[in-house]
Short mmCIF file of C-alpha atoms in Angstrom, two decimals:
data_model
loop_
_atom_site.label_atom_id
_atom_site.label_comp_id
_atom_site.label_asym_id
_atom_site.label_seq_id
_atom_site.Cartn_x
_atom_site.Cartn_y
_atom_site.Cartn_z
CA UNK A 1 -55.30 49.40 -36.20
CA UNK A 2 -55.03 45.78 -37.15
CA UNK A 3 -51.70 46.40 -38.90
CA UNK A 4 -50.33 47.92 -35.73
CA UNK A 5 -51.29 44.86 -33.68
CA UNK A 6 -49.78 42.47 -36.39
CA UNK A 7 -46.54 44.46 -36.25
CA UNK A 8 -46.57 44.34 -32.41
CA UNK A 9 -47.12 40.56 -32.46
CA UNK A 10 -44.40 40.09 -35.02
CA UNK A 11 -41.94 42.22 -32.92
CA UNK A 12 -42.77 39.93 -29.92
CA UNK A 13 -41.78 36.88 -31.84
CA UNK A 14 -38.45 38.24 -32.97
CA UNK A 15 -35.18 37.97 -31.08
CA UNK A 16 -34.42 41.45 -30.00
CA UNK A 17 -31.99 43.69 -28.00
CA UNK A 18 -32.42 47.23 -27.04
CA UNK A 19 -29.59 49.32 -25.67
CA UNK A 20 -30.16 52.74 -24.11
CA UNK A 21 -28.40 55.09 -21.75
CA UNK A 22 -29.17 54.28 -18.11
CA UNK A 23 -27.33 56.31 -15.45
CA UNK A 24 -25.08 57.76 -18.14
CA UNK A 25 -23.93 54.30 -19.38
CA UNK A 26 -24.94 52.04 -22.31
CA UNK A 27 -27.25 49.44 -20.85
CA UNK A 28 -29.37 46.57 -22.15
CA UNK A 29 -32.98 47.37 -21.30
CA UNK A 30 -34.50 44.60 -23.37
CA UNK A 31 -33.06 41.25 -24.39
CA UNK A 32 -35.27 38.56 -25.89
CA UNK A 33 -34.04 35.38 -27.62
CA UNK A 34 -35.89 32.40 -28.85
CA UNK A 35 -35.01 29.04 -30.41
CA UNK A 36 -32.84 28.54 -32.43
CA UNK A 37 -30.85 31.54 -31.08
CA UNK A 38 -29.65 32.47 -27.63
CA UNK A 39 -28.15 35.77 -26.55
CA UNK A 40 -25.47 35.88 -23.83
CA UNK A 41 -24.92 39.34 -22.20
CA UNK A 42 -21.78 39.18 -20.02
CA UNK A 43 -21.66 41.83 -17.27
CA UNK A 44 -18.08 42.81 -17.99
CA UNK A 45 -15.97 42.71 -21.14
CA UNK A 46 -12.86 44.81 -20.97
CA UNK A 47 -12.15 47.63 -18.42
CA UNK A 48 -15.12 48.98 -16.46
CA UNK A 49 -14.37 52.52 -17.67
CA UNK A 50 -15.25 51.59 -21.21
CA UNK A 51 -18.91 52.34 -21.93
CA UNK A 52 -19.95 49.40 -24.14
CA UNK A 53 -22.23 46.36 -23.90
CA UNK A 54 -21.46 43.06 -25.49
CA UNK A 55 -23.85 40.42 -26.86
CA UNK A 56 -22.77 36.87 -27.84
CA UNK A 57 -25.04 34.96 -30.28
CA UNK A 58 -25.22 31.21 -29.81
CA UNK A 59 -27.09 28.59 -32.02
CA UNK A 60 -28.79 25.72 -30.31
CA UNK A 61 -27.32 22.55 -31.71
CA UNK A 62 -24.18 24.28 -32.80
CA UNK A 63 -25.48 25.70 -36.03
CA UNK A 64 -28.30 26.63 -38.40
CA UNK A 65 -30.49 23.66 -39.46
CA UNK A 66 -32.15 23.29 -42.77
CA UNK A 67 -35.34 25.33 -42.93
CA UNK A 68 -34.51 27.57 -39.93
CA UNK A 69 -36.06 31.03 -40.25
CA UNK A 70 -34.41 33.53 -37.79
CA UNK A 71 -35.24 37.13 -37.27
CA UNK A 72 -33.38 39.54 -34.99
CA UNK A 73 -33.95 43.14 -34.19
CA UNK A 74 -31.41 45.44 -32.56
CA UNK A 75 -31.67 49.03 -31.38
CA UNK A 76 -28.64 51.02 -30.25
CA UNK A 77 -29.70 54.30 -28.66
CA UNK A 78 -28.17 57.70 -29.02
CA UNK A 79 -24.57 57.84 -27.72
CA UNK A 80 -24.53 54.19 -26.78
CA UNK A 81 -22.09 51.49 -27.94
CA UNK A 82 -22.84 47.74 -28.57
CA UNK A 83 -20.66 44.85 -29.87
CA UNK A 84 -22.32 41.81 -31.37
CA UNK A 85 -20.22 38.67 -31.86
CA UNK A 86 -20.19 34.85 -31.75
CA UNK A 87 -18.32 32.17 -29.85
CA UNK A 88 -17.22 30.39 -33.00
CA UNK A 89 -18.05 29.97 -36.66
CA UNK A 90 -21.75 29.80 -37.67
CA UNK A 91 -22.24 26.41 -39.16
CA UNK A 92 -25.01 25.92 -41.70
CA UNK A 93 -25.91 22.24 -41.94
CA UNK A 94 -26.92 20.29 -45.07
CA UNK A 95 -30.22 21.27 -46.61
CA UNK A 96 -33.16 18.85 -46.70
CA UNK A 97 -34.48 18.95 -50.21
CA UNK A 98 -34.77 22.50 -51.43
CA UNK A 99 -35.25 24.12 -48.00
CA UNK A 100 -33.27 27.31 -47.51
CA UNK A 101 -32.23 28.51 -44.04
CA UNK A 102 -32.63 32.28 -43.54
CA UNK A 103 -31.41 34.71 -40.93
CA UNK A 104 -32.53 38.35 -41.05
CA UNK A 105 -31.06 41.02 -38.90
CA UNK A 106 -32.53 44.50 -38.65
CA UNK A 107 -30.93 47.31 -36.62
CA UNK A 108 -31.35 50.93 -35.86
CA UNK A 109 -28.27 52.87 -34.82
CA UNK A 110 -28.82 56.26 -33.01
CA UNK A 111 -26.96 59.49 -33.17
CA UNK A 112 -23.31 59.33 -32.11
CA UNK A 113 -23.82 55.58 -31.32
CA UNK A 114 -21.61 52.71 -32.39
CA UNK A 115 -22.79 49.22 -33.37
CA UNK A 116 -19.94 46.73 -34.02
CA UNK A 117 -20.86 43.41 -35.71
CA UNK A 118 -17.74 41.28 -35.35
CA UNK A 119 -18.69 37.54 -35.75
CA UNK A 120 -16.63 34.55 -36.70
CA UNK A 121 -17.15 33.27 -40.20
CA UNK A 122 -20.09 31.37 -41.68
CA UNK A 123 -19.19 27.84 -42.65
CA UNK A 124 -21.71 26.10 -44.99
CA UNK A 125 -21.70 22.26 -45.13
CA UNK A 126 -22.07 20.35 -48.41
CA UNK A 127 -25.52 20.96 -50.14
CA UNK A 128 -26.36 23.74 -47.60
CA UNK A 129 -28.70 26.59 -48.74
CA UNK A 130 -28.48 29.74 -46.71
CA UNK A 131 -29.66 33.32 -47.03
CA UNK A 132 -28.45 36.04 -44.69
CA UNK A 133 -29.80 39.61 -44.84
CA UNK A 134 -28.77 42.60 -42.63
CA UNK A 135 -30.65 45.91 -42.83
CA UNK A 136 -29.42 48.92 -40.93
CA UNK A 137 -31.03 52.35 -40.38
CA UNK A 138 -28.58 55.00 -39.26
CA UNK A 139 -28.37 58.73 -38.55
CA UNK A 140 -25.91 60.99 -40.33
CA UNK A 141 -23.46 60.67 -37.39
CA UNK A 142 -24.13 57.03 -36.51
CA UNK A 143 -21.08 54.64 -36.48
CA UNK A 144 -21.14 51.07 -37.81
CA UNK A 145 -18.71 48.32 -38.10
CA UNK A 146 -19.81 45.19 -40.08
CA UNK A 147 -17.66 42.11 -40.71
CA UNK A 148 -19.33 39.57 -42.95
CA UNK A 149 -17.26 36.53 -43.98
CA UNK A 150 -17.56 33.01 -45.14
CA UNK A 151 -15.18 30.02 -45.42
CA UNK A 152 -15.17 27.44 -48.18
CA UNK A 153 -16.54 24.73 -45.87
CA UNK A 154 -15.26 21.79 -43.85
CA UNK A 155 -11.72 21.13 -45.20
CA UNK A 156 -11.20 18.13 -42.97
CA UNK A 157 -14.06 16.47 -44.64
CA UNK A 158 -12.91 17.46 -48.10
CA UNK A 159 -15.67 20.01 -48.60
CA UNK A 160 -14.59 23.17 -50.44
CA UNK A 161 -17.19 25.51 -51.77
CA UNK A 162 -19.58 22.48 -51.99
CA UNK A 163 -22.75 24.17 -50.70
CA UNK A 164 -25.72 24.80 -53.07
CA UNK A 165 -26.47 28.40 -52.24
CA UNK A 166 -25.09 31.24 -50.13
CA UNK A 167 -26.54 34.74 -50.33
CA UNK A 168 -25.53 37.55 -48.04
CA UNK A 169 -27.15 40.97 -48.30
CA UNK A 170 -26.11 44.12 -46.35
CA UNK A 171 -28.15 47.32 -46.81
CA UNK A 172 -27.66 50.62 -45.01
CA UNK A 173 -30.29 53.34 -45.05
CA UNK A 174 -30.30 56.77 -43.56
CA UNK A 175 -33.19 57.43 -41.20
CA UNK A 176 -35.04 59.44 -43.88
CA UNK A 177 -35.08 56.26 -46.05
CA UNK A 178 -32.24 57.26 -48.42
CA UNK A 179 -30.10 54.24 -49.45
CA UNK A 180 -26.54 54.62 -48.33
CA UNK A 181 -25.07 51.20 -49.11
CA UNK A 182 -26.57 48.25 -50.96
CA UNK A 183 -24.61 45.09 -51.29
CA UNK A 184 -25.35 41.37 -52.12
CA UNK A 185 -22.95 38.49 -52.48
CA UNK A 186 -24.34 35.42 -54.25
CA UNK A 187 -22.66 32.10 -54.54
CA UNK A 188 -24.88 29.54 -56.30
CA UNK A 189 -23.84 26.14 -57.56
CA UNK A 190 -26.79 25.56 -59.98
CA UNK A 191 -26.47 28.68 -61.91
CA UNK A 192 -22.81 29.25 -62.20
CA UNK A 193 -21.46 25.72 -61.93
CA UNK A 194 -19.20 24.60 -59.20
CA UNK A 195 -18.13 27.59 -57.10
CA UNK A 196 -14.90 25.85 -56.37
CA UNK A 197 -13.69 26.32 -60.00
CA UNK A 198 -14.21 30.06 -59.84
CA UNK A 199 -12.57 30.44 -56.39
CA UNK A 200 -9.28 28.73 -57.51
CA UNK A 201 -7.37 28.18 -54.27
CA UNK A 202 -9.02 30.94 -52.25
CA UNK A 203 -10.84 29.53 -49.25
CA UNK A 204 -12.16 32.62 -47.46
CA UNK A 205 -14.10 35.73 -48.65
CA UNK A 206 -14.62 38.64 -46.31
CA UNK A 207 -16.18 42.08 -46.36
CA UNK A 208 -15.58 44.86 -43.77
CA UNK A 209 -17.70 48.01 -43.63
CA UNK A 210 -16.57 51.06 -41.49
CA UNK A 211 -19.05 53.90 -41.29
CA UNK A 212 -19.27 57.09 -39.41
CA UNK A 213 -17.19 59.99 -37.93
CA UNK A 214 -15.72 57.80 -35.17
CA UNK A 215 -14.40 55.39 -37.88
CA UNK A 216 -12.61 57.93 -39.96
CA UNK A 217 -9.27 57.43 -38.15
CA UNK A 218 -9.50 53.70 -38.57
CA UNK A 219 -10.55 54.02 -42.22
CA UNK A 220 -7.33 55.96 -42.97
CA UNK A 221 -5.19 53.38 -41.22
CA UNK A 222 -6.89 50.45 -43.01
CA UNK A 223 -6.56 52.11 -46.44
CA UNK A 224 -2.84 52.65 -45.86
CA UNK A 225 -2.39 49.14 -44.56
CA UNK A 226 -4.19 47.57 -47.54
CA UNK A 227 -2.04 49.51 -49.98
CA UNK A 228 1.07 48.28 -48.24
CA UNK A 229 -0.06 44.71 -47.95
CA UNK A 230 -1.00 44.51 -51.65
CA UNK A 231 2.25 46.13 -52.65
CA UNK A 232 4.25 43.53 -50.76
CA UNK A 233 2.10 40.71 -52.19
CA UNK A 234 2.51 41.94 -55.77
CA UNK A 235 6.18 42.88 -55.51
CA UNK A 236 7.61 40.06 -53.52
CA UNK A 237 11.06 39.48 -55.11
CA UNK A 238 11.23 35.77 -54.14
CA UNK A 239 7.88 35.12 -55.62
CA UNK A 240 8.61 37.09 -58.79
CA UNK A 241 11.99 35.50 -59.56
CA UNK A 242 10.55 32.00 -59.27
CA UNK A 243 7.67 32.58 -61.59
CA UNK A 244 9.07 34.27 -64.70
CA UNK A 245 8.94 31.36 -67.06
CA UNK A 246 6.07 32.28 -69.36
CA UNK A 247 2.65 33.79 -69.49
CA UNK A 248 1.09 30.41 -68.70
CA UNK A 249 2.55 30.75 -65.18
CA UNK A 250 0.49 33.95 -64.50
CA UNK A 251 -2.13 32.12 -62.40
CA UNK A 252 0.35 30.39 -60.32
CA UNK A 253 1.74 33.74 -59.16
CA UNK A 254 -1.63 34.91 -57.71
CA UNK A 255 -1.33 36.38 -54.22
CA UNK A 256 -2.26 34.16 -51.32
CA UNK A 257 -4.04 37.19 -49.76
CA UNK A 258 -5.97 39.88 -51.69
CA UNK A 259 -7.57 43.02 -50.31
CA UNK A 260 -9.17 46.13 -51.81
CA UNK A 261 -10.80 49.31 -50.41
CA UNK A 262 -13.41 51.68 -51.68
CA UNK A 263 -15.26 54.61 -50.12
CA UNK A 264 -18.98 55.32 -50.24
CA UNK A 265 -21.59 57.81 -49.01
CA UNK A 266 -21.63 61.60 -48.60
CA UNK A 267 -18.25 63.07 -47.95
CA UNK A 268 -16.85 59.52 -48.17
CA UNK A 269 -18.16 58.75 -44.75
CA UNK A 270 -18.00 54.99 -45.33
CA UNK A 271 -15.30 52.44 -46.39
CA UNK A 272 -15.74 48.97 -47.66
CA UNK A 273 -12.87 46.47 -47.58
CA UNK A 274 -12.97 43.16 -49.48
CA UNK A 275 -10.67 40.34 -48.80
CA UNK A 276 -9.99 36.90 -50.33
CA UNK A 277 -7.39 34.56 -48.79
CA UNK A 278 -6.20 30.98 -49.03
CA UNK A 279 -6.34 30.54 -45.22
CA UNK A 280 -8.86 31.47 -42.52
CA UNK A 281 -6.03 32.30 -39.99
CA UNK A 282 -4.62 35.00 -42.36
CA UNK A 283 -8.05 36.68 -42.35
CA UNK A 284 -8.31 36.48 -38.58
CA UNK A 285 -4.82 38.11 -38.44
CA UNK A 286 -5.86 40.86 -40.85
CA UNK A 287 -9.04 41.57 -38.78
CA UNK A 288 -7.12 41.60 -35.55
CA UNK A 289 -4.59 44.12 -37.03
CA UNK A 290 -7.08 46.42 -38.82
CA UNK A 291 -9.76 46.51 -36.07
CA UNK A 292 -7.38 46.84 -33.13
CA UNK A 293 -8.08 50.66 -32.92
CA UNK A 294 -11.63 49.71 -31.79
CA UNK A 295 -10.31 48.63 -28.41
CA UNK A 296 -10.83 52.01 -26.69
CA UNK A 297 -14.41 52.15 -27.89
CA UNK A 298 -15.57 48.55 -27.17
CA UNK A 299 -13.20 47.49 -24.37
CA UNK A 300 -11.19 44.68 -26.01
CA UNK A 301 -9.51 44.25 -29.40
CA UNK A 302 -11.70 42.30 -31.80
CA UNK A 303 -10.61 38.77 -32.77
CA UNK A 304 -7.83 38.74 -30.17
#
């Protein structure tokens, strides 16, 4: 009994949004946010005929401060559609001592529902320490879009991959507890030396996950597009002719934009896309192009 009360109190403390069908439309029936987060829920995003709700996440003070511990819980009911986004990059400020900022998102996505997480990138300042974890529980016919990306830092201040720690975990489980997708990206200065040396000139890393029957059409388009993009990157005649001096020039010919795809889950129900680029704008462009088919589902094209 005490455990139940503890869980209830813990839930009250968390930022949370619950979306359910009301009058045949996706509606927010609960929205609770607390410092250092604020949720903005506009009444209308896109045409009124589109059945989708949008939630914008804002950070008080413009970013995540050293030591912040943030917990969010989202529930997207059966047949509902919800898009979660930001109004700019998520800044993670310098750490104080060894303090690590942490943000945990837990979400349950119902049957035939769609949850699209389409934020701007995370930007970690010099010496920042940040851990982000996202855990999703889905049905066999749930639909999920996850965009998770990070830039190298504040270029205008000369900071490139100069943070101390960045860890991003994305786990997806079926509602019976079976793991469907488990992924962690770890960039740590102390253990592996300066991250910058390993990144060469790449300034952005991104991961896109597309899951569910409603995403199959988009998955096919994205896979074809990635093949075409990489073929053009690797077989650019002008680039090839200017870099045929010797084997030592190999690293100078690396593509400015790299992308790869792989499927996962039963019957290849999910697709993961990984991207590395020398510019943030090229990743924005890639996301705009590849996720444009979401418009009929969420009301507007992502990253427009």
